[in-house]
Coordinates of C-alpha atoms in Angstrom, one line a residue:
X4 CA 0.0 0.0 0.0
X5 CA 1.5 3.4 -0.9
X6 CA 2.0 6.2 1.6
X7 CA -0.9 8.3 0.1
X8 CA -3.4 5.5 0.4
X9 CA -2.3 4.7 4.0
X10 CA -2.7 8.4 5.0
X11 CA -6.2 8.4 3.4
X12 CA -7.2 5.2 5.2
X13 CA -5.8 6.6 8.5
X14 CA -7.7 9.8 8.0
X15 CA -10.9 7.8 7.2
X16 CA -10.5 5.8 10.4
X17 CA -9.9 9.0 12.5
X18 CA -13.1 10.6 10.9
X19 CA -15.2 7.5 11.6
X20 CA -14.0 7.2 15.2
X21 CA -14.5 10.9 15.7
X22 CA -18.1 10.7 14.4
X23 CA -18.8 7.7 16.7
X24 CA -17.5 9.5 19.7
X25 CA -19.3 12.7 18.9
X26 CA -22.6 10.8 18.3
X27 CA -22.2 8.8 21.5
X28 CA -21.7 12.1 23.4
X29 CA -24.8 13.8 22.0
X30 CA -27.1 10.7 22.2
X31 CA -29.9 11.5 24.6
X32 CA -29.6 9.6 27.9
X33 CA -33.4 9.5 28.2
X34 CA -35.5 8.1 30.9
X35 CA -39.3 8.2 31.4
X36 CA -38.7 9.0 35.1
X37 CA -41.7 11.0 36.3
X38 CA -44.0 9.8 33.4
X39 CA -47.5 9.8 34.8
X40 CA -50.2 9.4 32.1
X41 CA -53.8 9.7 32.8
X42 CA -55.3 6.2 32.7
X43 CA -58.8 5.3 31.2
X44 CA -59.9 4.5 34.8
X45 CA -58.5 6.4 37.7
X46 CA -57.2 3.3 39.6
X47 CA -55.5 4.3 42.9
X48 CA -52.7 2.1 44.1
X49 CA -52.7 4.2 47.2
X50 CA -56.2 3.0 48.0
X51 CA -55.8 -0.6 47.0
X52 CA -52.2 -1.4 47.9
X53 CA -51.9 1.2 50.7
X54 CA -55.2 1.6 52.6
X55 CA -56.6 -1.9 51.9
X56 CA -53.1 -3.5 51.9
X57 CA -53.8 -5.7 48.8
X58 CA -50.5 -7.5 47.9
X59 CA -48.9 -6.7 44.5
X60 CA -49.1 -10.3 43.5
X61 CA -52.9 -10.5 44.0
X62 CA -53.4 -8.4 40.9
X63 CA -50.1 -8.9 39.2
X64 CA -50.2 -12.6 39.4
X65 CA -47.6 -13.4 36.8
X66 CA -44.8 -11.3 38.3
X67 CA -43.6 -14.1 40.6
X68 CA -43.7 -16.8 37.9
X69 CA -43.0 -15.1 34.6
X70 CA -40.8 -12.6 32.9
X71 CA -43.7 -10.1 32.8
X72 CA -45.7 -8.8 35.8
X73 CA -48.8 -8.5 33.6
X74 CA -51.8 -6.3 33.7
X75 CA -54.5 -7.6 36.0
X76 CA -57.4 -9.3 34.2
X77 CA -60.9 -7.7 34.5
X78 CA -62.0 -10.9 36.3
X79 CA -59.5 -10.0 39.1
X80 CA -61.1 -6.6 39.4
X81 CA -64.6 -8.1 39.4
X82 CA -63.6 -10.5 42.3
X83 CA -64.1 -7.6 44.6
X84 CA -66.0 -5.1 42.6
X85 CA -69.0 -7.3 41.9
X86 CA -69.9 -6.4 45.5
X87 CA -67.6 -3.5 46.4
X88 CA -68.9 -0.2 45.0
X89 CA -70.7 -1.8 42.1
X90 CA -72.7 1.4 41.3
X91 CA -69.6 3.5 40.8
X92 CA -69.4 4.8 37.2
X93 CA -65.8 3.6 36.9
X94 CA -66.8 0.1 38.2
X95 CA -69.7 0.2 35.7
X96 CA -67.2 0.8 32.9
X97 CA -65.1 -2.2 34.1
X98 CA -68.2 -4.3 34.5
X99 CA -69.3 -3.4 30.9
X100 CA -65.9 -4.2 29.5
X101 CA -65.8 -7.5 31.4
X102 CA -69.3 -8.4 30.1
X103 CA -68.3 -7.6 26.5
X104 CA -64.9 -9.4 26.8
X105 CA -63.0 -6.2 25.9
X106 CA -60.0 -5.3 28.0
X107 CA -59.4 -1.9 29.5
X108 CA -56.6 -0.2 27.4
X109 CA -54.3 0.9 30.1
X110 CA -51.4 3.1 29.2
X111 CA -48.0 1.5 29.9
X112 CA -45.8 3.4 32.2
X113 CA -42.7 1.4 32.8
X114 CA -41.2 0.5 29.5
X115 CA -37.7 -0.6 28.6
X116 CA -36.1 -0.5 25.1
X117 CA -36.9 -3.4 22.8
X118 CA -33.3 -4.7 22.9
X119 CA -33.5 -5.1 26.7
X120 CA -35.2 -7.8 28.6
X121 CA -36.1 -7.8 32.3
X122 CA -37.2 -10.9 34.2
X123 CA -39.7 -10.1 37.0
X124 CA -39.6 -13.7 38.3
X125 CA -35.8 -13.8 38.6
X126 CA -35.6 -10.4 40.5
X127 CA -38.5 -11.3 42.9
X128 CA -36.9 -14.7 43.6
X129 CA -33.7 -13.0 44.6
X130 CA -35.7 -10.7 47.0
X131 CA -35.8 -7.5 45.0
X132 CA -38.9 -5.8 46.1
X133 CA -41.4 -4.2 43.7
X134 CA -40.6 -0.8 45.2
X135 CA -37.0 -1.0 44.2
X136 CA -37.9 -0.3 40.5
X137 CA -41.5 1.0 40.8
X138 CA -41.2 3.2 43.8
X139 CA -43.6 3.3 46.7
X140 CA -46.8 2.6 44.7
X141 CA -48.6 2.3 48.0
X142 CA -48.5 6.0 48.2
X143 CA -49.4 6.7 44.6
X144 CA -52.9 7.7 43.7
X145 CA -51.8 7.7 40.1
X146 CA -48.8 5.6 39.3
X147 CA -45.7 7.2 37.8
X148 CA -42.3 6.0 36.8
X149 CA -40.3 6.8 40.0
X150 CA -36.9 5.5 38.9
X151 CA -35.0 6.3 35.7
X152 CA -34.7 2.6 34.7
X153 CA -31.6 3.5 32.6
X154 CA -28.8 1.1 31.9
X155 CA -26.5 2.8 34.4
X156 CA -29.2 2.7 37.1
X157 CA -29.7 -1.0 36.6
X158 CA -25.9 -1.7 36.5
X159 CA -25.4 0.2 39.7
X160 CA -28.0 -2.0 41.4
X161 CA -26.4 -5.2 40.0
X162 CA -23.0 -3.9 41.4
X163 CA -24.6 -3.6 44.8
X164 CA -24.4 0.2 45.2
X165 CA -26.9 1.6 47.6
X166 CA -28.0 4.5 45.5
X167 CA -28.3 3.2 41.9
X168 CA -29.1 6.6 40.4
X169 CA -25.8 7.7 39.0
X170 CA -23.4 5.9 36.7
X171 CA -20.0 5.6 38.2
X172 CA -17.0 5.6 35.8
X173 CA -14.4 2.8 35.6
X174 CA -16.2 0.2 37.6
X175 CA -16.1 -2.6 35.0
X176 CA -15.2 -5.5 35.5
X177 CA -14.8 -5.0 39.3
X178 CA -16.3 -2.7 41.9
X179 CA -14.0 0.1 42.9
X180 CA -14.0 -1.1 46.5
X181 CA -13.0 -4.6 45.5
X182 CA -16.3 -6.3 46.5
X183 CA -18.1 -8.7 44.2
X184 CA -21.2 -7.6 42.3
X185 CA -24.5 -8.8 43.7
X186 CA -25.8 -9.8 40.2
X187 CA -24.2 -10.4 36.8
X188 CA -23.6 -7.4 34.6
X189 CA -22.3 -8.7 31.4
X190 CA -24.0 -7.4 28.3
X191 CA -26.0 -10.5 27.5
X192 CA -27.5 -10.5 31.0
X193 CA -30.0 -7.9 29.9
X194 CA -29.6 -7.6 26.1
X195 CA -30.6 -9.9 23.3

């Protein structure tokens, strides 16, 4: 290869690396933290989980045995609401949807990117509480995304840091204090 072609190839590599670095630095580090859409029915977790102390798993039955926590079925709602406040207009809407076999179209709040997978069953089996990721829903009239659920936030939890809100630099492959991580944090742990 002649000197001119090598210089051109080197220049091309430098340009490509520079563009990748620049792109990486300006990519948004987004999170839906604080996202609180209005739902089709004003369901209060504060009332159900807080005041009445209904366990998460009563409604989200698949969280302990599946990858997904799942949205409660209308039959779960009707277990109580066939007798509790059946004349409420909101309960009437649930009752009507149930009778017609049409689900309530809830708006998803906690959503990860498509290239990421999260296994509820695995986390719950290891003792991670629902509140760790979802916040104190027992105090939420209207649920919102309490935590950022970003890659850095998750990794800091896997590393065993007490405050998994901020990404710390230079902690891979070991924790800076020499302790072992509490969960795996290789790429394929969470990414397809």
